[in-house]
mmCIF file with all atom_site columns, C-alpha atoms in Angstrom:
data_model
loop_
_atom_site.group_PDB
_atom_site.id
_atom_site.type_symbol
_atom_site.label_atom_id
_atom_site.label_alt_id
_atom_site.label_comp_id
_atom_site.label_asym_id
_atom_site.label_entity_id
_atom_site.label_seq_id
_atom_site.pdbx_PDB_ins_code
_atom_site.Cartn_x
_atom_site.Cartn_y
_atom_site.Cartn_z
_atom_site.occupancy
_atom_site.B_iso_or_equiv
_atom_site.pdbx_formal_charge
_atom_site.auth_seq_id
_atom_site.auth_comp_id
_atom_site.auth_asym_id
_atom_site.auth_atom_id
_atom_site.pdbx_PDB_model_num
ATOM 1   C CA . LEU A 1 1   ? 19.566 -15.188 -5.901  1.00 42.00 ? 240 LEU A CA 1
ATOM 2   C CA . HIS A 1 2   ? 22.165 -12.748 -7.216  1.00 51.00 ? 241 HIS A CA 1
ATOM 3   C CA . HIS A 1 3   ? 25.637 -11.556 -6.397  1.00 65.00 ? 242 HIS A CA 1
ATOM 4   C CA . ALA A 1 4   ? 26.065 -9.010  -3.632  1.00 75.00 ? 243 ALA A CA 1
ATOM 5   C CA . LEU A 1 5   ? 25.307 -5.526  -4.900  1.00 85.00 ? 244 LEU A CA 1
ATOM 6   C CA . ASN A 1 6   ? 27.264 -2.446  -3.904  1.00 91.00 ? 245 ASN A CA 1
ATOM 7   C CA . GLY A 1 7   ? 25.415 0.853   -3.699  1.00 92.00 ? 246 GLY A CA 1
ATOM 8   C CA . LEU A 1 8   ? 25.664 3.104   -6.749  1.00 93.00 ? 247 LEU A CA 1
ATOM 9   C CA . GLY A 1 9   ? 27.714 6.296   -6.567  1.00 95.00 ? 248 GLY A CA 1
ATOM 10  C CA . PRO A 1 10  ? 31.244 7.267   -5.492  1.00 96.00 ? 249 PRO A CA 1
ATOM 11  C CA . GLY A 1 11  ? 30.489 6.467   -1.837  1.00 96.00 ? 250 GLY A CA 1
ATOM 12  C CA . GLY A 1 12  ? 28.308 3.386   -2.275  1.00 95.00 ? 251 GLY A CA 1
ATOM 13  C CA . GLY A 1 13  ? 28.113 0.947   0.651   1.00 93.00 ? 252 GLY A CA 1
ATOM 14  C CA . GLU A 1 14  ? 29.377 -2.572  0.024   1.00 91.00 ? 253 GLU A CA 1
ATOM 15  C CA . GLY A 1 15  ? 26.914 -5.449  -0.225  1.00 87.00 ? 254 GLY A CA 1
ATOM 16  C CA . TYR A 1 16  ? 26.927 -8.338  2.233   1.00 79.00 ? 255 TYR A CA 1
ATOM 17  C CA . GLU A 1 17  ? 29.382 -11.169 1.912   1.00 67.00 ? 256 GLU A CA 1
ATOM 18  C CA . ALA A 1 18  ? 29.809 -14.048 4.379   1.00 66.00 ? 257 ALA A CA 1
ATOM 19  C CA . ASP A 1 19  ? 29.681 -12.840 8.001   1.00 72.00 ? 258 ASP A CA 1
ATOM 20  C CA . ARG A 1 20  ? 29.579 -9.167  7.007   1.00 79.00 ? 259 ARG A CA 1
ATOM 21  C CA . SER A 1 21  ? 26.896 -6.497  7.148   1.00 86.00 ? 260 SER A CA 1
ATOM 22  C CA . ASN A 1 22  ? 25.361 -4.520  4.304   1.00 89.00 ? 261 ASN A CA 1
ATOM 23  C CA . ALA A 1 23  ? 26.940 -1.093  4.721   1.00 93.00 ? 262 ALA A CA 1
ATOM 24  C CA . GLY A 1 24  ? 25.427 2.372   4.341   1.00 95.00 ? 263 GLY A CA 1
ATOM 25  C CA . GLY A 1 25  ? 26.298 4.855   1.617   1.00 96.00 ? 264 GLY A CA 1
ATOM 26  C CA . SER A 1 26  ? 28.491 7.892   2.289   1.00 97.00 ? 265 SER A CA 1
ATOM 27  C CA . TYR A 1 27  ? 28.744 11.453  0.963   1.00 98.00 ? 266 TYR A CA 1
ATOM 28  C CA . GLY A 1 28  ? 29.337 14.427  3.298   1.00 97.00 ? 267 GLY A CA 1
ATOM 29  C CA . GLY A 1 29  ? 29.306 12.022  6.240   1.00 97.00 ? 268 GLY A CA 1
ATOM 30  C CA . ARG A 1 30  ? 30.366 8.397   6.350   1.00 97.00 ? 269 ARG A CA 1
ATOM 31  C CA . GLY A 1 31  ? 27.686 5.712   6.453   1.00 95.00 ? 270 GLY A CA 1
ATOM 32  C CA . SER A 1 32  ? 27.679 2.984   9.074   1.00 94.00 ? 271 SER A CA 1
ATOM 33  C CA . ASP A 1 33  ? 29.448 -0.344  8.488   1.00 92.00 ? 272 ASP A CA 1
ATOM 34  C CA . GLY A 1 34  ? 26.417 -2.169  9.885   1.00 89.00 ? 273 GLY A CA 1
ATOM 35  C CA . GLY A 1 35  ? 28.204 -3.410  12.986  1.00 83.00 ? 274 GLY A CA 1
ATOM 36  C CA . THR A 1 36  ? 29.640 -6.620  11.502  1.00 83.00 ? 275 THR A CA 1
ATOM 37  C CA . ALA A 1 37  ? 32.730 -5.626  9.518   1.00 79.00 ? 276 ALA A CA 1
ATOM 38  C CA . GLY A 1 38  ? 30.865 -4.145  6.565   1.00 85.00 ? 277 GLY A CA 1
ATOM 39  C CA . ASN A 1 39  ? 32.580 -1.665  4.240   1.00 88.00 ? 278 ASN A CA 1
ATOM 40  C CA . GLU A 1 40  ? 30.806 1.672   4.216   1.00 90.00 ? 279 GLU A CA 1
ATOM 41  C CA . GLY A 1 41  ? 31.481 3.979   1.294   1.00 89.00 ? 280 GLY A CA 1
ATOM 42  C CA . ARG A 1 42  ? 34.056 6.768   1.362   1.00 94.00 ? 281 ARG A CA 1
ATOM 43  C CA . THR A 1 43  ? 33.164 10.427  1.713   1.00 97.00 ? 282 THR A CA 1
ATOM 44  C CA . TYR A 1 44  ? 33.721 12.589  -1.370  1.00 97.00 ? 283 TYR A CA 1
ATOM 45  C CA . GLY A 1 45  ? 33.249 16.112  -2.704  1.00 95.00 ? 284 GLY A CA 1
ATOM 46  C CA . ASP A 1 46  ? 33.726 19.291  -0.672  1.00 95.00 ? 285 ASP A CA 1
ATOM 47  C CA . SER A 1 47  ? 31.638 21.480  1.597   1.00 94.00 ? 286 SER A CA 1
ATOM 48  C CA . SER A 1 48  ? 31.073 24.177  -1.066  1.00 93.00 ? 287 SER A CA 1
ATOM 49  C CA . ILE A 1 49  ? 29.715 21.520  -3.485  1.00 94.00 ? 288 ILE A CA 1
ATOM 50  C CA . SER A 1 50  ? 32.036 22.716  -6.237  1.00 91.00 ? 289 SER A CA 1
ATOM 51  C CA . SER A 1 51  ? 30.901 19.639  -8.190  1.00 91.00 ? 290 SER A CA 1
ATOM 52  C CA . LEU A 1 52  ? 27.118 19.223  -8.090  1.00 93.00 ? 291 LEU A CA 1
ATOM 53  C CA . ILE A 1 53  ? 26.774 15.548  -7.296  1.00 94.00 ? 292 ILE A CA 1
ATOM 54  C CA . GLY A 1 54  ? 24.264 13.549  -5.294  1.00 96.00 ? 293 GLY A CA 1
ATOM 55  C CA . GLY A 1 55  ? 24.445 10.854  -2.647  1.00 97.00 ? 294 GLY A CA 1
ATOM 56  C CA . SER A 1 56  ? 25.305 7.155   -2.903  1.00 97.00 ? 295 SER A CA 1
ATOM 57  C CA . GLY A 1 57  ? 23.310 4.011   -2.223  1.00 96.00 ? 296 GLY A CA 1
ATOM 58  C CA . GLY A 1 58  ? 23.581 1.350   0.449   1.00 95.00 ? 297 GLY A CA 1
ATOM 59  C CA . GLY A 1 59  ? 24.708 -2.254  -0.043  1.00 92.00 ? 298 GLY A CA 1
ATOM 60  C CA . HIS A 1 60  ? 22.469 -5.270  -0.693  1.00 88.00 ? 299 HIS A CA 1
ATOM 61  C CA . SER A 1 61  ? 22.973 -8.924  0.252   1.00 80.00 ? 300 SER A CA 1
ATOM 62  C CA . TYR A 1 62  ? 23.659 -11.649 -2.292  1.00 71.00 ? 301 TYR A CA 1
ATOM 63  C CA . LEU A 1 63  ? 21.329 -14.007 -0.387  1.00 69.00 ? 302 LEU A CA 1
ATOM 64  C CA . GLY A 1 64  ? 18.345 -11.697 -0.664  1.00 66.00 ? 303 GLY A CA 1
ATOM 65  C CA . THR A 1 65  ? 17.287 -9.027  1.817   1.00 74.00 ? 304 THR A CA 1
ATOM 66  C CA . GLY A 1 66  ? 15.069 -6.041  1.985   1.00 82.00 ? 305 GLY A CA 1
ATOM 67  C CA . ASN A 1 67  ? 15.889 -3.317  -0.515  1.00 89.00 ? 306 ASN A CA 1
ATOM 68  C CA . ALA A 1 68  ? 18.830 -0.970  -0.033  1.00 92.00 ? 307 ALA A CA 1
ATOM 69  C CA . GLY A 1 69  ? 18.202 2.783   -0.061  1.00 94.00 ? 308 GLY A CA 1
ATOM 70  C CA . GLY A 1 70  ? 19.361 4.935   -2.962  1.00 96.00 ? 309 GLY A CA 1
ATOM 71  C CA . GLY A 1 71  ? 21.435 8.099   -2.545  1.00 97.00 ? 310 GLY A CA 1
ATOM 72  C CA . GLY A 1 72  ? 19.675 11.463  -2.325  1.00 97.00 ? 311 GLY A CA 1
ATOM 73  C CA . GLY A 1 73  ? 19.490 13.758  -5.344  1.00 96.00 ? 312 GLY A CA 1
ATOM 74  C CA . ALA A 1 74  ? 21.368 16.950  -6.223  1.00 96.00 ? 313 ALA A CA 1
ATOM 75  C CA . ILE A 1 75  ? 19.845 20.375  -6.789  1.00 96.00 ? 314 ILE A CA 1
ATOM 76  C CA . GLU A 1 76  ? 21.180 23.907  -7.205  1.00 95.00 ? 315 GLU A CA 1
ATOM 77  C CA . LEU A 1 77  ? 19.228 27.157  -7.140  1.00 95.00 ? 316 LEU A CA 1
ATOM 78  C CA . ILE A 1 78  ? 20.867 30.197  -8.739  1.00 93.00 ? 317 ILE A CA 1
ATOM 79  C CA . VAL A 1 79  ? 18.777 33.293  -8.012  1.00 93.00 ? 318 VAL A CA 1
ATOM 80  C CA . THR A 1 80  ? 19.745 36.667  -9.486  1.00 90.00 ? 319 THR A CA 1
ATOM 81  C CA . GLY A 1 81  ? 17.639 38.484  -6.869  1.00 93.00 ? 320 GLY A CA 1
ATOM 82  C CA . ASP A 1 82  ? 16.766 37.856  -3.228  1.00 95.00 ? 321 ASP A CA 1
ATOM 83  C CA . LEU A 1 83  ? 15.557 34.411  -2.156  1.00 96.00 ? 322 LEU A CA 1
ATOM 84  C CA . THR A 1 84  ? 13.012 33.722  0.570   1.00 96.00 ? 323 THR A CA 1
ATOM 85  C CA . ILE A 1 85  ? 11.888 30.170  1.320   1.00 96.00 ? 324 ILE A CA 1
ATOM 86  C CA . GLY A 1 86  ? 8.554  30.367  3.109   1.00 96.00 ? 325 GLY A CA 1
ATOM 87  C CA . SER A 1 87  ? 7.729  28.699  6.420   1.00 94.00 ? 326 SER A CA 1
ATOM 88  C CA . ASN A 1 88  ? 5.951  25.829  4.634   1.00 94.00 ? 327 ASN A CA 1
ATOM 89  C CA . GLY A 1 89  ? 8.749  25.434  2.089   1.00 95.00 ? 328 GLY A CA 1
ATOM 90  C CA . ARG A 1 90  ? 10.912 22.330  2.071   1.00 96.00 ? 329 ARG A CA 1
ATOM 91  C CA . ILE A 1 91  ? 13.752 21.189  -0.187  1.00 97.00 ? 330 ILE A CA 1
ATOM 92  C CA . GLU A 1 92  ? 14.516 17.554  0.539   1.00 97.00 ? 331 GLU A CA 1
ATOM 93  C CA . VAL A 1 93  ? 17.237 15.276  -0.886  1.00 97.00 ? 332 VAL A CA 1
ATOM 94  C CA . ASP A 1 94  ? 17.299 12.625  1.847   1.00 98.00 ? 333 ASP A CA 1
ATOM 95  C CA . GLY A 1 95  ? 18.820 9.207   1.246   1.00 97.00 ? 334 GLY A CA 1
ATOM 96  C CA . GLY A 1 96  ? 16.502 6.232   0.826   1.00 97.00 ? 335 GLY A CA 1
ATOM 97  C CA . ASN A 1 97  ? 15.783 3.873   3.721   1.00 96.00 ? 336 ASN A CA 1
ATOM 98  C CA . GLY A 1 98  ? 16.995 0.279   3.851   1.00 93.00 ? 337 GLY A CA 1
ATOM 99  C CA . THR A 1 99  ? 14.049 -2.082  4.322   1.00 90.00 ? 338 THR A CA 1
ATOM 100 C CA . PHE A 1 100 ? 13.946 -5.392  6.215   1.00 88.00 ? 339 PHE A CA 1
ATOM 101 C CA . ASP A 1 101 ? 13.013 -8.741  4.653   1.00 84.00 ? 340 ASP A CA 1
ATOM 102 C CA . LEU A 1 102 ? 14.148 -12.384 4.858   1.00 77.00 ? 341 LEU A CA 1
ATOM 103 C CA . GLY A 1 103 ? 16.022 -11.792 8.088   1.00 76.00 ? 342 GLY A CA 1
ATOM 104 C CA . ARG A 1 104 ? 18.213 -8.905  6.891   1.00 80.00 ? 343 ARG A CA 1
ATOM 105 C CA . ALA A 1 105 ? 17.987 -5.303  5.765   1.00 86.00 ? 344 ALA A CA 1
ATOM 106 C CA . GLY A 1 106 ? 19.572 -3.389  2.930   1.00 89.00 ? 345 GLY A CA 1
ATOM 107 C CA . GLY A 1 107 ? 21.910 -0.505  3.761   1.00 93.00 ? 346 GLY A CA 1
ATOM 108 C CA . GLY A 1 108 ? 20.666 3.092   3.871   1.00 95.00 ? 347 GLY A CA 1
ATOM 109 C CA . GLY A 1 109 ? 21.567 5.618   1.178   1.00 97.00 ? 348 GLY A CA 1
ATOM 110 C CA . SER A 1 110 ? 23.468 8.803   1.916   1.00 98.00 ? 349 SER A CA 1
ATOM 111 C CA . GLY A 1 111 ? 21.899 12.244  1.752   1.00 98.00 ? 350 GLY A CA 1
ATOM 112 C CA . GLY A 1 112 ? 22.309 14.290  -1.417  1.00 98.00 ? 351 GLY A CA 1
ATOM 113 C CA . SER A 1 113 ? 23.270 17.912  -2.044  1.00 97.00 ? 352 SER A CA 1
ATOM 114 C CA . ILE A 1 114 ? 21.555 21.320  -1.955  1.00 97.00 ? 353 ILE A CA 1
ATOM 115 C CA . ARG A 1 115 ? 23.466 24.363  -3.206  1.00 96.00 ? 354 ARG A CA 1
ATOM 116 C CA . ILE A 1 116 ? 21.849 27.810  -3.212  1.00 96.00 ? 355 ILE A CA 1
ATOM 117 C CA . LYS A 1 117 ? 23.374 31.055  -4.461  1.00 94.00 ? 356 LYS A CA 1
ATOM 118 C CA . ALA A 1 118 ? 21.482 34.364  -4.328  1.00 94.00 ? 357 ALA A CA 1
ATOM 119 C CA . ASN A 1 119 ? 21.822 38.077  -3.603  1.00 93.00 ? 358 ASN A CA 1
ATOM 120 C CA . SER A 1 120 ? 20.409 37.312  -0.166  1.00 95.00 ? 359 SER A CA 1
ATOM 121 C CA . ILE A 1 121 ? 19.033 34.117  1.393   1.00 96.00 ? 360 ILE A CA 1
ATOM 122 C CA . ASN A 1 122 ? 16.251 33.998  3.992   1.00 97.00 ? 361 ASN A CA 1
ATOM 123 C CA . ASN A 1 123 ? 15.281 30.411  4.770   1.00 97.00 ? 362 ASN A CA 1
ATOM 124 C CA . LEU A 1 124 ? 12.121 30.218  6.882   1.00 97.00 ? 363 LEU A CA 1
ATOM 125 C CA . GLY A 1 125 ? 11.508 26.617  5.844   1.00 97.00 ? 364 GLY A CA 1
ATOM 126 C CA . THR A 1 126 ? 13.611 23.448  5.886   1.00 97.00 ? 365 THR A CA 1
ATOM 127 C CA . LEU A 1 127 ? 16.551 22.208  3.838   1.00 98.00 ? 366 LEU A CA 1
ATOM 128 C CA . SER A 1 128 ? 17.164 18.486  4.330   1.00 98.00 ? 367 SER A CA 1
ATOM 129 C CA . ALA A 1 129 ? 19.928 16.153  3.129   1.00 98.00 ? 368 ALA A CA 1
ATOM 130 C CA . ARG A 1 130 ? 19.752 13.398  5.748   1.00 98.00 ? 369 ARG A CA 1
ATOM 131 C CA . GLY A 1 131 ? 21.049 9.851   5.492   1.00 98.00 ? 370 GLY A CA 1
ATOM 132 C CA . GLY A 1 132 ? 18.632 6.957   5.033   1.00 97.00 ? 371 GLY A CA 1
ATOM 133 C CA . ASN A 1 133 ? 17.487 4.882   8.014   1.00 97.00 ? 372 ASN A CA 1
ATOM 134 C CA . VAL A 1 134 ? 17.531 1.097   8.362   1.00 94.00 ? 373 VAL A CA 1
ATOM 135 C CA . GLU A 1 135 ? 14.661 -0.900  9.851   1.00 86.00 ? 374 GLU A CA 1
ATOM 136 C CA . GLN A 1 136 ? 16.939 -2.980  12.111  1.00 78.00 ? 375 GLN A CA 1
ATOM 137 C CA . SER A 1 137 ? 20.551 -3.070  13.201  1.00 74.00 ? 376 SER A CA 1
ATOM 138 C CA . SER A 1 138 ? 22.114 -5.779  10.999  1.00 78.00 ? 377 SER A CA 1
ATOM 139 C CA . SER A 1 139 ? 22.862 -3.240  8.228   1.00 91.00 ? 378 SER A CA 1
ATOM 140 C CA . GLY A 1 140 ? 24.313 0.258   8.115   1.00 93.00 ? 379 GLY A CA 1
ATOM 141 C CA . PRO A 1 141 ? 22.374 3.534   7.889   1.00 96.00 ? 380 PRO A CA 1
ATOM 142 C CA . GLY A 1 142 ? 23.543 6.156   5.396   1.00 97.00 ? 381 GLY A CA 1
ATOM 143 C CA . GLY A 1 143 ? 25.697 9.205   6.069   1.00 98.00 ? 382 GLY A CA 1
ATOM 144 C CA . GLY A 1 144 ? 24.475 12.776  5.779   1.00 98.00 ? 383 GLY A CA 1
ATOM 145 C CA . GLY A 1 145 ? 24.737 14.849  2.600   1.00 98.00 ? 384 GLY A CA 1
ATOM 146 C CA . ARG A 1 146 ? 25.876 18.403  1.935   1.00 98.00 ? 385 ARG A CA 1
ATOM 147 C CA . ILE A 1 147 ? 24.204 21.837  1.989   1.00 98.00 ? 386 ILE A CA 1
ATOM 148 C CA . ALA A 1 148 ? 25.961 24.993  0.772   1.00 96.00 ? 387 ALA A CA 1
ATOM 149 C CA . LEU A 1 149 ? 24.404 28.479  1.032   1.00 96.00 ? 388 LEU A CA 1
ATOM 150 C CA . LEU A 1 150 ? 26.214 31.258  -0.822  1.00 94.00 ? 389 LEU A CA 1
ATOM 151 C CA . SER A 1 151 ? 24.875 34.780  -0.342  1.00 93.00 ? 390 SER A CA 1
ATOM 152 C CA . GLU A 1 152 ? 26.154 38.052  -1.777  1.00 90.00 ? 391 GLU A CA 1
ATOM 153 C CA . GLY A 1 153 ? 24.355 39.885  1.050   1.00 92.00 ? 392 GLY A CA 1
ATOM 154 C CA . THR A 1 154 ? 22.473 38.744  4.168   1.00 94.00 ? 393 THR A CA 1
ATOM 155 C CA . LEU A 1 155 ? 22.109 35.072  4.996   1.00 95.00 ? 394 LEU A CA 1
ATOM 156 C CA . ASN A 1 156 ? 19.608 33.371  7.312   1.00 96.00 ? 395 ASN A CA 1
ATOM 157 C CA . ALA A 1 157 ? 20.275 29.638  7.007   1.00 96.00 ? 396 ALA A CA 1
ATOM 158 C CA . GLY A 1 158 ? 17.192 28.561  8.959   1.00 97.00 ? 397 GLY A CA 1
ATOM 159 C CA . ILE A 1 159 ? 16.671 24.832  9.486   1.00 97.00 ? 398 ILE A CA 1
ATOM 160 C CA . THR A 1 160 ? 19.353 22.737  7.756   1.00 98.00 ? 399 THR A CA 1
ATOM 161 C CA . LEU A 1 161 ? 19.365 18.967  8.329   1.00 98.00 ? 400 LEU A CA 1
ATOM 162 C CA . VAL A 1 162 ? 22.345 16.765  7.403   1.00 98.00 ? 401 VAL A CA 1
ATOM 163 C CA . SER A 1 163 ? 22.220 14.080  10.095  1.00 98.00 ? 402 SER A CA 1
ATOM 164 C CA . GLY A 1 164 ? 23.188 10.503  9.394   1.00 98.00 ? 403 GLY A CA 1
ATOM 165 C CA . GLY A 1 165 ? 20.489 7.844   9.233   1.00 97.00 ? 404 GLY A CA 1
ATOM 166 C CA . THR A 1 166 ? 19.714 5.610   12.188  1.00 96.00 ? 405 THR A CA 1
ATOM 167 C CA . SER A 1 167 ? 18.747 2.033   13.033  1.00 94.00 ? 406 SER A CA 1
ATOM 168 C CA . THR A 1 168 ? 17.873 0.483   16.382  1.00 90.00 ? 407 THR A CA 1
ATOM 169 C CA . THR A 1 169 ? 21.528 0.670   17.516  1.00 92.00 ? 408 THR A CA 1
ATOM 170 C CA . LEU A 1 170 ? 23.599 2.352   14.769  1.00 94.00 ? 409 LEU A CA 1
ATOM 171 C CA . SER A 1 171 ? 23.850 5.673   12.994  1.00 96.00 ? 410 SER A CA 1
ATOM 172 C CA . GLY A 1 172 ? 25.645 7.242   10.050  1.00 97.00 ? 411 GLY A CA 1
ATOM 173 C CA . LYS A 1 173 ? 27.847 10.303  10.456  1.00 97.00 ? 412 LYS A CA 1
ATOM 174 C CA . ALA A 1 174 ? 26.522 13.825  9.902   1.00 98.00 ? 413 ALA A CA 1
ATOM 175 C CA . GLY A 1 175 ? 27.196 15.624  6.624   1.00 98.00 ? 414 GLY A CA 1
ATOM 176 C CA . THR A 1 176 ? 28.260 19.228  6.086   1.00 97.00 ? 415 THR A CA 1
ATOM 177 C CA . VAL A 1 177 ? 26.572 22.647  6.055   1.00 97.00 ? 416 VAL A CA 1
ATOM 178 C CA . LEU A 1 178 ? 28.494 25.614  4.620   1.00 95.00 ? 417 LEU A CA 1
ATOM 179 C CA . GLU A 1 179 ? 27.284 29.227  4.963   1.00 94.00 ? 418 GLU A CA 1
ATOM 180 C CA . ILE A 1 180 ? 29.240 31.794  2.954   1.00 91.00 ? 419 ILE A CA 1
ATOM 181 C CA . SER A 1 181 ? 28.579 35.535  2.686   1.00 86.00 ? 420 SER A CA 1
ATOM 182 C CA . PRO A 1 182 ? 30.793 38.580  2.034   1.00 80.00 ? 421 PRO A CA 1
ATOM 183 C CA . PRO A 1 183 ? 33.738 38.855  2.196   1.00 73.00 ? 422 PRO A CA 1
ATOM 184 C CA . ASP A 1 184 ? 34.311 35.080  2.133   1.00 72.00 ? 423 ASP A CA 1
ATOM 185 C CA . LEU A 1 185 ? 32.161 34.583  -0.979  1.00 68.00 ? 424 LEU A CA 1
ATOM 186 C CA . ALA A 1 186 ? 34.858 36.113  -3.202  1.00 65.00 ? 425 ALA A CA 1
ATOM 187 C CA . SER A 1 187 ? 37.195 33.228  -2.406  1.00 64.00 ? 426 SER A CA 1
ATOM 188 C CA . LEU A 1 188 ? 34.971 30.619  -4.064  1.00 62.00 ? 427 LEU A CA 1
ATOM 189 C CA . PRO A 1 189 ? 35.030 29.751  -7.782  1.00 56.00 ? 428 PRO A CA 1
ATOM 190 C CA . PRO A 1 190 ? 32.274 31.598  -9.703  1.00 57.00 ? 429 PRO A CA 1
ATOM 191 C CA . GLU A 1 191 ? 30.919 28.504  -11.423 1.00 56.00 ? 430 GLU A CA 1
ATOM 192 C CA . ILE A 1 192 ? 30.536 24.851  -10.518 1.00 57.00 ? 431 ILE A CA 1
ATOM 193 C CA . ASN A 1 193 ? 30.880 21.687  -12.518 1.00 54.00 ? 432 ASN A CA 1
ATOM 194 C CA . ALA A 1 194 ? 27.433 20.059  -12.703 1.00 53.00 ? 433 ALA A CA 1
ATOM 195 C CA . GLN A 1 195 ? 28.401 16.391  -12.928 1.00 52.00 ? 434 GLN A CA 1
ATOM 196 C CA . TYR A 1 196 ? 24.820 15.337  -12.417 1.00 45.00 ? 435 TYR A CA 1
ATOM 197 C CA . GLY A 1 197 ? 21.760 16.728  -10.747 1.00 45.00 ? 436 GLY A CA 1
ATOM 198 C CA . GLN A 1 198 ? 19.511 19.605  -11.680 1.00 46.00 ? 437 GLN A CA 1
ATOM 199 C CA . ILE A 1 199 ? 20.340 23.302  -11.936 1.00 44.00 ? 438 ILE A CA 1
ATOM 200 C CA . LEU A 1 200 ? 17.381 25.690  -11.656 1.00 46.00 ? 439 LEU A CA 1
ATOM 201 C CA . LEU A 1 201 ? 17.672 29.344  -12.680 1.00 44.00 ? 440 LEU A CA 1
ATOM 202 C CA . PHE A 1 202 ? 15.237 31.967  -11.333 1.00 41.00 ? 441 PHE A CA 1
ATOM 203 C CA . ASP A 1 203 ? 15.073 35.751  -11.490 1.00 44.00 ? 442 ASP A CA 1
ATOM 204 C CA . SER A 1 204 ? 13.255 35.629  -8.163  1.00 41.00 ? 443 SER A CA 1
ATOM 205 C CA . ILE A 1 205 ? 11.262 33.279  -5.982  1.00 42.00 ? 444 ILE A CA 1
ATOM 206 C CA . PRO A 1 206 ? 8.179  34.622  -4.173  1.00 40.00 ? 445 PRO A CA 1
ATOM 207 C CA . SER A 1 207 ? 8.043  34.157  -0.430  1.00 39.00 ? 446 SER A CA 1
#
């Protein structure tokens, strides 16, 4: 046995206490409270992902349950040329799922963040920052993450997924997708503050 555990991160879901559900983590969208007065995490950050930060985890019971899901990761691509993501390409920072054991489930983690800046963006693949699911309805699924696409020229966003996680009866709230191209791009700050996550620099990415 151990004390109730809240999910890690700024929007971590609260762990179960007496007569309350394990709640889902939040980021761009709010996680679910689990249906029985749980405390889901707060949303944080902004749609342009000016601070590169990932998702937050779900809550875990002090009496022992299945594992809670962790928050999704954070990744930024800065491309000095044109970027094409091929049809089989996939960038995925989904929240972890809450699993069921000993009569209860852990909360789902929230989706993380994907930020892409390039001369032009042509996404033929999939970008995914979805909230984590929960195996049954006594705990809360996670909220969706954030995706920001910043293009100095043309922009084809393609498939972008930021839905909240689901259980048999509950769901987290959707996250955010931001698409910025000229002239709106000039209004954003030129650099971001990478609090945590991974920044990848490329001259170009082959299609």
